[in-house]
Coordinates of C-alpha atoms in Angstrom, one line a residue:
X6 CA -30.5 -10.8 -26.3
X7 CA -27.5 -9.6 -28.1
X8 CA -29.2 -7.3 -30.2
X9 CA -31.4 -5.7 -28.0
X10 CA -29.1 -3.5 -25.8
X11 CA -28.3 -1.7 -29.4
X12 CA -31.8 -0.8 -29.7
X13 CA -31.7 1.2 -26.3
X14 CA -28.2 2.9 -26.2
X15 CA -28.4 5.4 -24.1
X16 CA -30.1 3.0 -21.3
X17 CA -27.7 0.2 -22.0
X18 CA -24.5 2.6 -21.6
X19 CA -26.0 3.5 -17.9
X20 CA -26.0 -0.2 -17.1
X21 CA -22.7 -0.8 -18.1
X22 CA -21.3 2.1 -16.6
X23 CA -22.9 1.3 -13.4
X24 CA -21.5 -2.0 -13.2
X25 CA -18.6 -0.6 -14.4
X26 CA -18.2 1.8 -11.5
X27 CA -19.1 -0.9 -9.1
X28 CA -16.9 -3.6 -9.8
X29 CA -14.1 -0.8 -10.2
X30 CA -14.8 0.9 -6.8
X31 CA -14.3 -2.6 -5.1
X32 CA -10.9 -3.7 -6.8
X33 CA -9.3 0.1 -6.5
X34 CA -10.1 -0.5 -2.7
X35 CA -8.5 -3.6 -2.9
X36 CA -5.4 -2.8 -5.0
X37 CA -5.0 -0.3 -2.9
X38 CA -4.8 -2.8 0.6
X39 CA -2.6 -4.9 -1.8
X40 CA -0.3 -2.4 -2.6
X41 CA 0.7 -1.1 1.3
X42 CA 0.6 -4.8 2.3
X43 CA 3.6 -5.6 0.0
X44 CA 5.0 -2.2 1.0
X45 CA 5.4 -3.0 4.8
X46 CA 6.5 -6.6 3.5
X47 CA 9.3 -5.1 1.5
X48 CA 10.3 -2.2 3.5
X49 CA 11.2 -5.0 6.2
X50 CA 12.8 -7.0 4.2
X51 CA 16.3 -5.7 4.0
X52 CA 16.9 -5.4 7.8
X53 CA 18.5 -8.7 9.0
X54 CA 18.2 -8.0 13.1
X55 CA 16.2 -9.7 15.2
X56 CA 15.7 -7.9 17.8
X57 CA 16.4 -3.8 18.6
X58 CA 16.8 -1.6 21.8
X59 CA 16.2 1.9 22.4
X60 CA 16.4 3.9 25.7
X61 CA 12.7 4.5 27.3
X62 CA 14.2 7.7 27.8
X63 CA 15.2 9.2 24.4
X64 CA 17.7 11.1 26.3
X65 CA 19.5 8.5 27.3
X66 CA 22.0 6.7 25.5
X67 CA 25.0 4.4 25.8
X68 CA 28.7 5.3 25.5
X69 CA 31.2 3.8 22.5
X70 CA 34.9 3.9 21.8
X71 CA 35.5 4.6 17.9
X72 CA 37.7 1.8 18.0
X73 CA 35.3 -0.6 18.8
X74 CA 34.0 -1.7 15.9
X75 CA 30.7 -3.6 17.7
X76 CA 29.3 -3.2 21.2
X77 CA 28.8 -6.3 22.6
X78 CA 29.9 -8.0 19.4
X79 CA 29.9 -11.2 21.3
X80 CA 26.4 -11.3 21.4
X81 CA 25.8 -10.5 17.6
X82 CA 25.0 -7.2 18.6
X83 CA 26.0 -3.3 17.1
X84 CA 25.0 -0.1 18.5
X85 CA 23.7 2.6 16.3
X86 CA 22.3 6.4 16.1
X87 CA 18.7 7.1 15.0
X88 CA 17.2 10.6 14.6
X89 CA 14.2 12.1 12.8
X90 CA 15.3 14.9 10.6
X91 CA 13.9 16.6 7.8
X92 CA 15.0 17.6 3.9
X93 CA 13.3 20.2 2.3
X94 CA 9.9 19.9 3.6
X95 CA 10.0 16.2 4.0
X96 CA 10.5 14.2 6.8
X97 CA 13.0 11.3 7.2
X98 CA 14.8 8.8 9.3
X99 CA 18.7 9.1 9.6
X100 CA 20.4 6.0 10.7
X101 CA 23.9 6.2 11.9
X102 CA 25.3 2.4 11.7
X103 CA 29.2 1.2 10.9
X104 CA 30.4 1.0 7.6
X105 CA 30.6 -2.1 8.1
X106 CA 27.0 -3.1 9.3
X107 CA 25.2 -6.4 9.6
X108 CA 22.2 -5.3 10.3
X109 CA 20.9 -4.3 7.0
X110 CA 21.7 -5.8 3.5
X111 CA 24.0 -3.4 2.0
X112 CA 23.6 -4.3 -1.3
X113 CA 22.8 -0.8 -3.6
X114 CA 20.6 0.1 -6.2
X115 CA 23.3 2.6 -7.5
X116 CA 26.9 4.0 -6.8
X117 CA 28.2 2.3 -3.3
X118 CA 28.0 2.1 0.6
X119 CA 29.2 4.4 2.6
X120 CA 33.1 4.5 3.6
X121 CA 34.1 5.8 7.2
X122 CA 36.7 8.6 7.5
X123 CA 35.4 10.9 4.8
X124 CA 36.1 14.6 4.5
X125 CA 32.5 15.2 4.1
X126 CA 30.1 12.5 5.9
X127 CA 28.7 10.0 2.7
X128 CA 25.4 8.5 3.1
X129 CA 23.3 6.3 1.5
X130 CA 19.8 7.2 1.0
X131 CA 16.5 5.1 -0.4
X132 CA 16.3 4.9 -3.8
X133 CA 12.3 6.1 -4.4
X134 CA 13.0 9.1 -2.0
X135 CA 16.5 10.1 -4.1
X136 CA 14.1 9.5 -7.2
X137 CA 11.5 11.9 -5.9
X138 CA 13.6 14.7 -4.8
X139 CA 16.0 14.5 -7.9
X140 CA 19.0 13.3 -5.9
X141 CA 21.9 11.9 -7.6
X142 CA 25.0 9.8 -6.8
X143 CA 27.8 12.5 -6.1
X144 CA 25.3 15.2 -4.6
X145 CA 25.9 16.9 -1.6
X146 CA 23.1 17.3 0.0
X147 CA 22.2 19.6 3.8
X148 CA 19.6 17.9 6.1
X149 CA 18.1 19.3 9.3
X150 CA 18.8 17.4 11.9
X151 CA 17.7 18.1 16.0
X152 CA 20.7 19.8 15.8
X153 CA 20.7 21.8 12.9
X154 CA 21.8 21.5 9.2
X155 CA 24.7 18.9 8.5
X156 CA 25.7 18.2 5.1
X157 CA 26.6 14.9 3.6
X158 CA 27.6 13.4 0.1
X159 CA 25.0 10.9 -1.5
X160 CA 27.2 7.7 -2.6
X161 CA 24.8 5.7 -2.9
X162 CA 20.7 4.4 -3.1
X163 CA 19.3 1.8 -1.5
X164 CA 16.1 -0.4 -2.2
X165 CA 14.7 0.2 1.5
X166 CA 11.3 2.2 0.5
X167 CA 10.9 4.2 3.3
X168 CA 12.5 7.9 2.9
X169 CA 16.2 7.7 4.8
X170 CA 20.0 8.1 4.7
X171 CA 22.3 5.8 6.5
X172 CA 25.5 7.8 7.4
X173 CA 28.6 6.4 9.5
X174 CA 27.7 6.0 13.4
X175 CA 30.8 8.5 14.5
X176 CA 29.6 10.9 11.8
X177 CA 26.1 11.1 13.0
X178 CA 27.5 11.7 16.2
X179 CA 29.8 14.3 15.5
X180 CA 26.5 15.9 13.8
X181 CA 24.3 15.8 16.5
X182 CA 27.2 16.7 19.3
X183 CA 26.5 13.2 21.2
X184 CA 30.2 11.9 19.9
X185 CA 31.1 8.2 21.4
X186 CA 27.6 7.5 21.6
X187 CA 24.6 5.0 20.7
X188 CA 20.9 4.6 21.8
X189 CA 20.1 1.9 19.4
X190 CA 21.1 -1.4 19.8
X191 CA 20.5 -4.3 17.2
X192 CA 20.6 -7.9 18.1
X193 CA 21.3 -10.0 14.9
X194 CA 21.0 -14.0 14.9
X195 CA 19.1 -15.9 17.5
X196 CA 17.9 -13.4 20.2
X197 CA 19.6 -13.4 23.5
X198 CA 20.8 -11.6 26.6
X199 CA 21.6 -8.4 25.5
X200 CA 24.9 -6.4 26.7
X201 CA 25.2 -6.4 30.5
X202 CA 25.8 -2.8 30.5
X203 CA 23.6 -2.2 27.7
X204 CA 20.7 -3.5 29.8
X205 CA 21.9 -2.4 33.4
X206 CA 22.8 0.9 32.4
X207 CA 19.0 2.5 31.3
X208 CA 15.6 1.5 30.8
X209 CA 15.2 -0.1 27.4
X210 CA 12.4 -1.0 25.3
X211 CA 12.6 -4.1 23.1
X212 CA 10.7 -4.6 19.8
X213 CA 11.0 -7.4 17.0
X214 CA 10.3 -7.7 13.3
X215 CA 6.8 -9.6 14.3
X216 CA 6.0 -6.6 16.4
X217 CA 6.5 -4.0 13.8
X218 CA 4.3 -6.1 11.8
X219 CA 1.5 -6.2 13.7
X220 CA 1.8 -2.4 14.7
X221 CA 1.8 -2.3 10.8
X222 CA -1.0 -4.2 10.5
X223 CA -3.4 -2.6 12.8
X224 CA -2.1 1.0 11.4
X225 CA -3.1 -0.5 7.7
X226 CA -6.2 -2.5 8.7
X227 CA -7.9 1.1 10.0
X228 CA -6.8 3.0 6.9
X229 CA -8.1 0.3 5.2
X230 CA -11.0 0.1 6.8
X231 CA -12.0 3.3 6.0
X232 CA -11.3 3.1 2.3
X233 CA -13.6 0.1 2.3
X234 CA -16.6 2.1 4.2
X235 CA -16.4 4.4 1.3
X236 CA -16.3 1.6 -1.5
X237 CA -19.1 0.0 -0.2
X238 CA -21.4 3.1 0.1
X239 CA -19.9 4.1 -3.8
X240 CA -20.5 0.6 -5.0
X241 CA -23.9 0.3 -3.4
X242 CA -25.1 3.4 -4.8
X243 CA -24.0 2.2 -8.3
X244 CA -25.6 -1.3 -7.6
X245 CA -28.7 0.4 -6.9
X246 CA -28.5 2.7 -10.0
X247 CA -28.1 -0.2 -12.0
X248 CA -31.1 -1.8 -10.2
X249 CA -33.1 1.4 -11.1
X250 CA -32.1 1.6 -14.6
X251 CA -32.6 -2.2 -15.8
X252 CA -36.5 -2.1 -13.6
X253 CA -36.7 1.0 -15.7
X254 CA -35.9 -0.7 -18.8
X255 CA -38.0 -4.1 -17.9
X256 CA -41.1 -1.6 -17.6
X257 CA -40.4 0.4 -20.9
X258 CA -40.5 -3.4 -23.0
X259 CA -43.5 -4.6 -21.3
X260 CA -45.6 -4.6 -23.6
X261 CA -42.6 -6.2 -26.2
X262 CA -42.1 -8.8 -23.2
X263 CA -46.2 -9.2 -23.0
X264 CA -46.5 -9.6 -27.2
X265 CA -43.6 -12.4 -26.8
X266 CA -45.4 -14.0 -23.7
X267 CA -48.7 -14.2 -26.2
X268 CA -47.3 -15.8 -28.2
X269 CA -46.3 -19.0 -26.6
X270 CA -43.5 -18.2 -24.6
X271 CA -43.1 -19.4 -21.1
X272 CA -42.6 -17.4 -17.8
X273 CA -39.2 -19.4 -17.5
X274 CA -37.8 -18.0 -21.0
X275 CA -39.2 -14.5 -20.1
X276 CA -37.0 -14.6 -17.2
X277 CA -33.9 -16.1 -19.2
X278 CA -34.6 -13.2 -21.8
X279 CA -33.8 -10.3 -19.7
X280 CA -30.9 -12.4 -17.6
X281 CA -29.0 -12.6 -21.2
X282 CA -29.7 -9.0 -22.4
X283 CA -28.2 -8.2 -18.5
X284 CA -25.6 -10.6 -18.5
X285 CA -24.1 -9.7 -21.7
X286 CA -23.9 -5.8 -20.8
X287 CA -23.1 -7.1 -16.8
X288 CA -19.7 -9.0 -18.7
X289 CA -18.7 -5.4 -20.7
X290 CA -18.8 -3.7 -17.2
X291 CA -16.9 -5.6 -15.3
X292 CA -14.5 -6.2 -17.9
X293 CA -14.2 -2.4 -17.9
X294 CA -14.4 -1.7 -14.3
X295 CA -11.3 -4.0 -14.1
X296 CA -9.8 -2.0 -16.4
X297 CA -10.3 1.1 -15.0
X298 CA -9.6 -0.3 -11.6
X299 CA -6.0 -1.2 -13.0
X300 CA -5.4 2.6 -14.3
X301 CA -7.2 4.1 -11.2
X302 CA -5.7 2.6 -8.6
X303 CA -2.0 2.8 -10.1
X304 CA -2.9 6.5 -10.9
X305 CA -3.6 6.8 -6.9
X306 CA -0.4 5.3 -5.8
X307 CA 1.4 7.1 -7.8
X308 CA 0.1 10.1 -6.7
X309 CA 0.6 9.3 -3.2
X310 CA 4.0 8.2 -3.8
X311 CA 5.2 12.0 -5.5
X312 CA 3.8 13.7 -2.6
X313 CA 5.4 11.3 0.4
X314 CA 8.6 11.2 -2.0
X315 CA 8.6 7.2 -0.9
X316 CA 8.1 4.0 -3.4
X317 CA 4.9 2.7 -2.3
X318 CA 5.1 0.7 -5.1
X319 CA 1.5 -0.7 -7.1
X320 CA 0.0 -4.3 -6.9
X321 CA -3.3 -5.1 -8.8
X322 CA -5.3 -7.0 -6.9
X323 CA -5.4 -10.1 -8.8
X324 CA -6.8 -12.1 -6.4
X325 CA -9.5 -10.6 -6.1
X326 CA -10.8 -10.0 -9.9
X327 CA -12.2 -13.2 -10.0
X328 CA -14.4 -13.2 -6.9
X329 CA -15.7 -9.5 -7.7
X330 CA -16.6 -10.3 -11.1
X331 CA -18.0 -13.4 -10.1
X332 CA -20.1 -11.3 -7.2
X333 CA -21.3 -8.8 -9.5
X334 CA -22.9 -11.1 -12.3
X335 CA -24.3 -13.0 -9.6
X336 CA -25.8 -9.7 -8.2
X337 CA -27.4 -9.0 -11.8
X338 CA -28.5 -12.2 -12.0
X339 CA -30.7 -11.8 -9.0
X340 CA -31.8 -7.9 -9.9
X341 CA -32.5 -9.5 -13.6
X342 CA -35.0 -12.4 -11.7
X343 CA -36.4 -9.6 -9.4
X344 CA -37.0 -6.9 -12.6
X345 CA -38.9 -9.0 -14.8
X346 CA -41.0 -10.7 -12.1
X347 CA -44.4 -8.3 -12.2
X348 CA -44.0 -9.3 -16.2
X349 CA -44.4 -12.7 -15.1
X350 CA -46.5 -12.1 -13.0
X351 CA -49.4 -10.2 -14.8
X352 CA -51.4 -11.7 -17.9
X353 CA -50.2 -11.1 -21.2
X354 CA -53.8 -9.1 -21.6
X355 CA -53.1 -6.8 -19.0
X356 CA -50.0 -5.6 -20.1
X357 CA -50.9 -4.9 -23.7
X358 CA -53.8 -2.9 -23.0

């Protein structure tokens, strides 16, 4: 069994790169749903509200004094900017909290958080974006904001994996000419009422961490559905090109298979024959498709990850190795049964002539 895939070469590479290629489709797919899962899990991470308010009407807004240093502080709350802006041809989310802020951890990947009162505006921006775009502590750097262009010093990077800056609330402000103002309010600690005038003054809309996630989820669970229609078809097609190839090779030995069959050998070790010769080049597939899944899929992400400028970040699918191996011997196993059964089936005397 060991010996005879050597005697066949060319066939016996086929085989193993078609098990190969199927075992490797399925864990890339799977790496991949991996990898965004414990993206979305991480990118949530840092933020320590509970719950956060926005105007229905993106218009709207609240008013703040600058010497306030929470709105409705007495309910664990703080009020905040948020705008969509761009840098370069990139697009990113500009948060505009206190200096001072409790509703994300402030601790940095490099330099420090931003002070209030600067010259120049500071901000703090994600640490895969800065990485991407070759920004540097001490840069001063020009986003486009609704506004226009508005230019801030990098102080900092964060480990948030989303591409962002966090600037001063007031600076932000000043930037987009709505000074004194807010039209995000985040609710740390135990959820409760929020601000009287927070809540009387506009229509607001309310979201939570768990409903992020499951927008998340959903989002990820059709992207990921689709990479999955296209593993299966890829993986199928290999299964059944490794089907192909070891009927193919069963028929080129039948008359080897028939001599052996002569000679005393029972339908039950024919069949064990051909499971071993398959097995043993099934086992150097999927050890390679694993492999290869590893390097292919981290390959992708990182691929991914320079052209959104964001940290992904890569997670084999571990989990999963087992069960696909496990899935594709047992598939062999079957196709080994089903290849060598009209051997089996015909007399020895048939087959030689």
């Amino acid at each position: 069994a060991v010996r005879a895939p050597f005697a066949r070469p060319g066939r016996t590479l086929g085989l193993t790169l078609q098990a190969a290629a199927a075992v490797a489709t399925v864990l890339v797919v799977a790496s991949l749903g991996t990898s965004l899962a414990q993206f979305a899990e991480h990118e949530l991470e840092p933020w320590r509200y509970e719950e956060v308010a926005r105007p229905v009407n993106p218009g709207d807004g609240w008013q703040t004094s600058r010497g306030d240093d929470q709105l409705g502080a007495a309910n664990g709350e703080e009020a905040g900017l948020f705008t969509k802006g761009s840098f370069g041809d990139f697009d990113i989310d500009v948060y505009g909290t206190l200096a001072t802020t409790e509703v994300i951890d402030r601790t940095v990947v490099e330099g420090r958080w931003f002070r209030s009162g600067a010259a120049t505006p500071e901000a703090v921006v994600t640490d895969g974006f800065a990485r991407h775009r070759g920004i540097g502590v001490g840069d001063a750097v020009e986003l486009e904001l609704p506004s226009g262009p508005a230019e801030v010093v990098v102080v900092g990077t964060h480990r948030l994996r989303s591409a962002a800056f966090f600037v001063e609330r007031a600076a932000l402000g000043d930037m987009l000419r709505r000074s004194d103002t807010a039209d995000v309010l985040w609710v740390m600690g135990r959820p409760g009422p929020m601000s009287e005038f927070v809540s009387s003054s506009h229509m607001v809309e309310v979201e939570r961490p768990a409903d992020l996630v499951e927008e998340d989820r959903a989002a990820r669970s059709m992207i990921m559905g689709i990479f999955w229609a296209i593993g299966i078809v890829v993986a199928t097609v290999a299964a059944i090109g490794f089907a192909s190839s070891l009927q193919m090779m069963v028929h080129d030995r039948r008359r080897e298979l028939a001599a052996v069959r002569a000679g005393g050998a029972s339908s039950g070790l024919l069949r064990r024959l051909v499971l071993s010769e398959a097995m043993w080049v099934a086992v150097v597939g999927a050890a390679l498709g694993a492999v290869a899944a590893h390097f292919g899929a981290s390959a992708l992400m990182a691929f991914v990850e320079s052209g959104e400028s964001v940290d992904i970040g890569y997670a084999y699918a571990t989990h999963m190795l087992a069960p696909v191996v496990a899935a594709a011997l047992a598939g062999v196993a079957l196709l080994s049964v089903l290849a060598v059964r009209p051997v089996v089936r015909c007399s020895a005397g048939i087959l030689l002539r």
